[in-house]
mmCIF file of C-alpha atoms in Angstrom:
data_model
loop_
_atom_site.group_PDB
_atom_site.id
_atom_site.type_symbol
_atom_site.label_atom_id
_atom_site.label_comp_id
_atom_site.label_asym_id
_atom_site.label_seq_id
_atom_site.Cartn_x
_atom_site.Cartn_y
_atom_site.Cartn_z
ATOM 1 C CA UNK A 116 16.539 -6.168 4.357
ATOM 2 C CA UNK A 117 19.186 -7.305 1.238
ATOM 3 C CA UNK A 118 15.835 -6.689 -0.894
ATOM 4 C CA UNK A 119 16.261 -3.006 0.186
ATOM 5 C CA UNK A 120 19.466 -2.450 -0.568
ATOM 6 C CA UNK A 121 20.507 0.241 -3.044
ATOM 7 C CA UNK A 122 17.086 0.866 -2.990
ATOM 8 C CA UNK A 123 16.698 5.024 -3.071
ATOM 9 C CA UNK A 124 13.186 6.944 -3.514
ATOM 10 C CA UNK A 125 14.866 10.433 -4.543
ATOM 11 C CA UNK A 126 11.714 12.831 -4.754
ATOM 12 C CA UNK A 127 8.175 12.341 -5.627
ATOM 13 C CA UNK A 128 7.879 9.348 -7.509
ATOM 14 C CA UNK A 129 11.835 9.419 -8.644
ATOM 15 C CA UNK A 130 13.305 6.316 -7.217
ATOM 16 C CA UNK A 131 17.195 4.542 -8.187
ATOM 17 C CA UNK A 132 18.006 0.986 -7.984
ATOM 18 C CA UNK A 133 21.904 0.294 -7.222
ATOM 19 C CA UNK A 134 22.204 -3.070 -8.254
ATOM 20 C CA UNK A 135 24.355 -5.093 -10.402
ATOM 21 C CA UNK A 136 23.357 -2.342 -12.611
ATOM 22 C CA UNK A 137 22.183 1.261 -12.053
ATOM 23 C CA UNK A 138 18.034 2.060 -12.753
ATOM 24 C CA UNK A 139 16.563 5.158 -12.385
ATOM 25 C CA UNK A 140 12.653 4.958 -12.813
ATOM 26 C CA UNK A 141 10.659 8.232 -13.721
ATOM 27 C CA UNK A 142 13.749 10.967 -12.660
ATOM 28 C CA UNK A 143 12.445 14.110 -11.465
ATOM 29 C CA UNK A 144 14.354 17.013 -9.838
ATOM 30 C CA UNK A 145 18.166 15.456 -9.518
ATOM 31 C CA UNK A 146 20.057 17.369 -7.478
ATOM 32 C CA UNK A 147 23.668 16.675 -8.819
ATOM 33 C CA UNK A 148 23.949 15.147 -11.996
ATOM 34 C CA UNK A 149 25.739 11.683 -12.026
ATOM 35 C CA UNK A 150 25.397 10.485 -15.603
ATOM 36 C CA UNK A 151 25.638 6.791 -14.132
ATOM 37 C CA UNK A 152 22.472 5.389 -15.212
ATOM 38 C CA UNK A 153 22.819 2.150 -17.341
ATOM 39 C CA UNK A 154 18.785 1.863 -17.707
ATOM 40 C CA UNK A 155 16.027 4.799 -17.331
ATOM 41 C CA UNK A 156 12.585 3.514 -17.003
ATOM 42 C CA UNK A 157 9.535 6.004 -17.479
ATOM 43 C CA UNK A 158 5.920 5.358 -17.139
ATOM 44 C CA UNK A 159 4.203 7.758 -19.296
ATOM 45 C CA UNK A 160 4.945 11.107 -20.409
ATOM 46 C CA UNK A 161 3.676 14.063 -17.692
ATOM 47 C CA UNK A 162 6.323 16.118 -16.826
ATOM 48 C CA UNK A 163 6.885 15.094 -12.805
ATOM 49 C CA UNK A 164 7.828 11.116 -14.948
ATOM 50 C CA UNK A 165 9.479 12.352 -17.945
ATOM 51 C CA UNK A 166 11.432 15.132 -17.618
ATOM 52 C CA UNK A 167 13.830 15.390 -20.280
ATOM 53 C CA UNK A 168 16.189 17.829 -18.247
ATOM 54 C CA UNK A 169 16.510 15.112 -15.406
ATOM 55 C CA UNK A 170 16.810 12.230 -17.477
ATOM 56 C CA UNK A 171 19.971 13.906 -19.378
ATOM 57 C CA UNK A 172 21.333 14.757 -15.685
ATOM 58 C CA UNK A 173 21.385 10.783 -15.116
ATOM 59 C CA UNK A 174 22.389 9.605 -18.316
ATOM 60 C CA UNK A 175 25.418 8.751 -20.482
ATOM 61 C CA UNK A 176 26.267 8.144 -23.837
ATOM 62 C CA UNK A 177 25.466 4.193 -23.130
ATOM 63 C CA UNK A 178 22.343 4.321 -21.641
ATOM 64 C CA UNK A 179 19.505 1.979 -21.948
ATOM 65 C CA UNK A 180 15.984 4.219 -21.935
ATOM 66 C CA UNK A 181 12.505 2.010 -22.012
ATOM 67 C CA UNK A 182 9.687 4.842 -22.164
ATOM 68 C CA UNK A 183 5.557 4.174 -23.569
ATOM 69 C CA UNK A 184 5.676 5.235 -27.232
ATOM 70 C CA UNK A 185 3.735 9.110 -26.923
ATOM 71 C CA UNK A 186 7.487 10.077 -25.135
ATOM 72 C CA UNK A 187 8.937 8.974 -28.551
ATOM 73 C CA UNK A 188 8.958 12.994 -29.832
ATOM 74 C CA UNK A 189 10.990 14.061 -26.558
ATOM 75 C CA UNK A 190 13.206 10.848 -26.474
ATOM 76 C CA UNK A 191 14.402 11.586 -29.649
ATOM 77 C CA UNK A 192 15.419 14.914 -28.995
ATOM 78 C CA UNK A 193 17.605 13.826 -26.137
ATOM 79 C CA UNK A 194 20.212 12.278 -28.039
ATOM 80 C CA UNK A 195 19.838 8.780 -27.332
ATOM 81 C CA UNK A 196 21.796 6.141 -29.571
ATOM 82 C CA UNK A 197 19.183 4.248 -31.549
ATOM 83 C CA UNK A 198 19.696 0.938 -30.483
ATOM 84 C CA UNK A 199 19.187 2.050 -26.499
ATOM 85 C CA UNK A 200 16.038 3.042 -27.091
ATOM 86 C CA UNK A 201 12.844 1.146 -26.520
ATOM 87 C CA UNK A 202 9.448 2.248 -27.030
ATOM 88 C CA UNK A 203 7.139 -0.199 -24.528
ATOM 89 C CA UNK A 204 3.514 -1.399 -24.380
ATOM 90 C CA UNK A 205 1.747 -2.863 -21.643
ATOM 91 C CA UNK A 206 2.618 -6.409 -20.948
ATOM 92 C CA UNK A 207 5.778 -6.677 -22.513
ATOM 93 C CA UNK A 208 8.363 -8.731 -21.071
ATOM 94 C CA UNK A 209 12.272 -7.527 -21.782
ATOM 95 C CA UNK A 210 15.634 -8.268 -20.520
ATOM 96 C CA UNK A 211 18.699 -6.050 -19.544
ATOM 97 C CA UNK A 212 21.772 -7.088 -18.374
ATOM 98 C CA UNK A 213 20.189 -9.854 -16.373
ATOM 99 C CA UNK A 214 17.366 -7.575 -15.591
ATOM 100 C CA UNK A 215 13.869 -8.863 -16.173
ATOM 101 C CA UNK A 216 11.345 -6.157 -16.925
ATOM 102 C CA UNK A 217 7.712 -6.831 -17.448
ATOM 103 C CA UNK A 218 5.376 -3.872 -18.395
ATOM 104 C CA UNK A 219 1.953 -3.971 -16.344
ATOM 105 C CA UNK A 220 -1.046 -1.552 -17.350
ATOM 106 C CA UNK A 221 -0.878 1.952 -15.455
ATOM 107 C CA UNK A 222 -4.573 3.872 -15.597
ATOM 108 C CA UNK A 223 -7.156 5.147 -13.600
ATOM 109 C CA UNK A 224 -10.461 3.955 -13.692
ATOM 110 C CA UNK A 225 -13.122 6.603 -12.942
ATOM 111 C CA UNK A 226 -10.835 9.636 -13.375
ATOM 112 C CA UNK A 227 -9.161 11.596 -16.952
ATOM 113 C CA UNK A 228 -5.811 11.833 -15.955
ATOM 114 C CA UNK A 229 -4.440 8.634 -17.343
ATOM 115 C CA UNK A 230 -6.752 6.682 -19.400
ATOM 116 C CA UNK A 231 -6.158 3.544 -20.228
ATOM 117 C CA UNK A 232 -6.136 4.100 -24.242
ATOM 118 C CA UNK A 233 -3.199 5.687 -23.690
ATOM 119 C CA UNK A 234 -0.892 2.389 -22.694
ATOM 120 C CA UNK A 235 1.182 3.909 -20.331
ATOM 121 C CA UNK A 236 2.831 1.389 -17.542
ATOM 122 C CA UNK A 237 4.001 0.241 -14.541
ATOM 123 C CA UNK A 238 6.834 -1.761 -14.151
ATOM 124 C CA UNK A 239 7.765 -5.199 -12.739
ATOM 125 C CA UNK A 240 11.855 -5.462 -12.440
ATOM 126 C CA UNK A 241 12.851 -8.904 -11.390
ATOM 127 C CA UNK A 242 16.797 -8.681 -10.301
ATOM 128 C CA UNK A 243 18.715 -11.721 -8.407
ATOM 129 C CA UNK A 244 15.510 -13.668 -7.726
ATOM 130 C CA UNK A 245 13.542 -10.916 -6.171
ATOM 131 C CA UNK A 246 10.970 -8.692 -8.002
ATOM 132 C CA UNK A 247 9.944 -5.166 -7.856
ATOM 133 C CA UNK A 248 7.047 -3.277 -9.000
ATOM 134 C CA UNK A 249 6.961 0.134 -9.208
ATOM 135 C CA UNK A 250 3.023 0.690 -9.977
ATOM 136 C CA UNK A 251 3.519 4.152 -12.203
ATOM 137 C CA UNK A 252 0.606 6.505 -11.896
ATOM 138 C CA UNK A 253 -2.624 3.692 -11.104
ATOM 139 C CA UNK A 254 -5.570 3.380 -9.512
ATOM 140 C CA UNK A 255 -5.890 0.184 -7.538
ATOM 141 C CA UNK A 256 -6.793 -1.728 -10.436
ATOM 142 C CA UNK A 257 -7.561 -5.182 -11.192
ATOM 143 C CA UNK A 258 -4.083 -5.825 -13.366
ATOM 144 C CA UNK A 259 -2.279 -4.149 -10.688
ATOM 145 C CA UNK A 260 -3.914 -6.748 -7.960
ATOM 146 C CA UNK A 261 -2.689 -9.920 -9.671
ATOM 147 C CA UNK A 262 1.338 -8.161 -9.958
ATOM 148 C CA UNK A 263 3.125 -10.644 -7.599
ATOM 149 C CA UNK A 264 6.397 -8.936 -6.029
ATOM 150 C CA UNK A 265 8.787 -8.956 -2.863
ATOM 151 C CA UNK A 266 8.940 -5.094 -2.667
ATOM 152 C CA UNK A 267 6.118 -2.467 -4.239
ATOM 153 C CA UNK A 268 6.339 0.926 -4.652
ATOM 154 C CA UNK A 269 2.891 2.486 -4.748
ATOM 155 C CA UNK A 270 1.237 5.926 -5.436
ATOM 156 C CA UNK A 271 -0.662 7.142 -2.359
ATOM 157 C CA UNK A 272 -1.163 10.696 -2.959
ATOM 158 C CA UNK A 273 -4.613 10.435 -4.210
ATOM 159 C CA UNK A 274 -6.213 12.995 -6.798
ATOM 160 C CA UNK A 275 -3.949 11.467 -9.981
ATOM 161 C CA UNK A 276 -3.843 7.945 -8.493
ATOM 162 C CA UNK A 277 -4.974 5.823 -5.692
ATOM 163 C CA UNK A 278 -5.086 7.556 -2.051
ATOM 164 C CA UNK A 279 -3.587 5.688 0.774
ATOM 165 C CA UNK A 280 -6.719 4.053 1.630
ATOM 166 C CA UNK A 281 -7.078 1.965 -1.619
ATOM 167 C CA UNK A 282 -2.906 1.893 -2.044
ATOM 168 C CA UNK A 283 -3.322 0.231 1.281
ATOM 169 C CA UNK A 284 -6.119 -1.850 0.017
ATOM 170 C CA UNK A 285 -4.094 -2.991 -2.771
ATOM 171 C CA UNK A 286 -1.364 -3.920 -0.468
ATOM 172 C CA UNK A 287 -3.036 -6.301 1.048
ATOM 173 C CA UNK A 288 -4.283 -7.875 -2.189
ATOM 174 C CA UNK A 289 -0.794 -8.556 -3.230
ATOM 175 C CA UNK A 290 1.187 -8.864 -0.235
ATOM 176 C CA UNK A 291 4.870 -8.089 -0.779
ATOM 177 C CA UNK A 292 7.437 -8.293 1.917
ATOM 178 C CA UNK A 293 8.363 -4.653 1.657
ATOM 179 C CA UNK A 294 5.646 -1.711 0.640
ATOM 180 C CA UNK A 295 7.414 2.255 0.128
ATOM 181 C CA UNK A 296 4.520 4.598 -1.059
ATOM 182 C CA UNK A 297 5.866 7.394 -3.327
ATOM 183 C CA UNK A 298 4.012 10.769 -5.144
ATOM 184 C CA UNK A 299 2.528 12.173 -2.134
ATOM 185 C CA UNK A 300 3.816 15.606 -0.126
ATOM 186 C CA UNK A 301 4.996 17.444 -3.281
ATOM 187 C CA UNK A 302 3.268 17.950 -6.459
ATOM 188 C CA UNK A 303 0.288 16.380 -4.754
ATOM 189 C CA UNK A 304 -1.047 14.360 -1.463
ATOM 190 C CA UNK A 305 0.080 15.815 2.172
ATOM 191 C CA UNK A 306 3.126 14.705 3.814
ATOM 192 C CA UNK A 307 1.708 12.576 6.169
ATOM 193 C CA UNK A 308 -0.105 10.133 3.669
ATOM 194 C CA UNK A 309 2.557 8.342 3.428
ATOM 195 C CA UNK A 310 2.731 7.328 7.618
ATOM 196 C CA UNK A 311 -1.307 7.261 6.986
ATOM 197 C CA UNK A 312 -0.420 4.509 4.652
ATOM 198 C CA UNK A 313 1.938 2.995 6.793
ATOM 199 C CA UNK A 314 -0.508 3.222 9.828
ATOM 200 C CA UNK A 315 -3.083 0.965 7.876
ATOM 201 C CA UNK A 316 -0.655 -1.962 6.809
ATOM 202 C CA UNK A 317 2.381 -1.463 8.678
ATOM 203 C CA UNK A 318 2.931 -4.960 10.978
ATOM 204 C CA UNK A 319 -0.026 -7.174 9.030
ATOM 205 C CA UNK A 320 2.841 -9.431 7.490
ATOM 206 C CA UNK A 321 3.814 -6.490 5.385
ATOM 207 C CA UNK A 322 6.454 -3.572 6.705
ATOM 208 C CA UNK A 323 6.048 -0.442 5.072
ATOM 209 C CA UNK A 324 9.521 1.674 4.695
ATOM 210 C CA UNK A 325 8.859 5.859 4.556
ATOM 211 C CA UNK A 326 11.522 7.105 2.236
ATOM 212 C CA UNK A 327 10.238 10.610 1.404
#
């Protein structure tokens, strides 16, 4: 379970990393804010990923943001220094503080809600040997079924993204150690999808933790 820990899905599809360094990825509706983030990682601009009020409630005046380039408008008007900002494409590969941080394409395939044109992402964090992918906003897609990881966090709310069904599908495809499903039982999906989820992978060489 050391791939687990410090691992925190905070609402939705909000979710902190306590490692040798502090990540928040896409935060949403912070409760208290701790201004301790040394990275913030957003997948594409709707407001329940980038939501310029939460990401100032996590940040400080030396943190690290790495946001898809159509966030660049809102970004600047945050107040981030220059030099911590990075505007990402898919399939770039950075590094931060020992962080490794690979971009992966985040889109849906037959739906309008993120097209593919648009370039928004995914992300792939590789930290002390083991990697993480937090799929963004996806359909089960074919770049998403070659990611290779220890510990995925996946959509399964359906409507904007995969439904547990084809999250679970893509589970299997990949095979991590660890699966959490995220952005269900708020904004959109029921509360149960994510133990529907669970119920379809859960014990096939795969545990599935609920964190929401």
């Amino acid at each position: 379970m050391s791939e687990l820990e410090g691992i925190y899905v905070l609402k939705h599809s909000s979710i902190k990393i306590i490692k040798n360094i502090t990540i928040y990825i896409d935060p949403f509706q912070i409760n208290i804010p701790e201004h301790d983030a040394d990275l913030i990682l957003c997948t594409h601009p709707h407001y329940d990923h980038f939501s310029p009020e939460d990401i100032k409630k996590v940040a400080n005046e030396s943190t690290v943001i790495i946001t898809p380039e159509d966030c660049k408008e809102e970004v600047n008007k945050i107040g981030f220094i220059e030099d911590n900002i990075y505007f990402c494409k898919p399939y770039d590969n950075l590094e931060y503080e020992g962080v490794k941080i690979s971009t992966i394409p985040a889109y849906n395939k037959h739906k309008e809600f993120h097209p593919k044109n648009k370039n928004w992402v995914g992300y792939l964090l590789e930290i002390k040997g083991t990697k993480y992918y937090i799929a963004g906003d996806t359909d089960a897609t074919k770049e998403a079924s070659k990611v290779e990881c220890d510990v995925a966090f996946l959509p399964v709310g359906g409507t904007y993204t995969m439904d547990y069904i084809e999250a679970a599908d893509l589970a299997r495809k990949i095979s991590p150690e660890y699966v959490i499903p995220i952005h269900y039982g708020t904004i959109v999906g029921e509360p149960e999808d994510g133990e529907q989820f669970k119920s379809l992978i859960d014990g096939k060489d795969i545990k599935c933790e609920i964190y929401i």
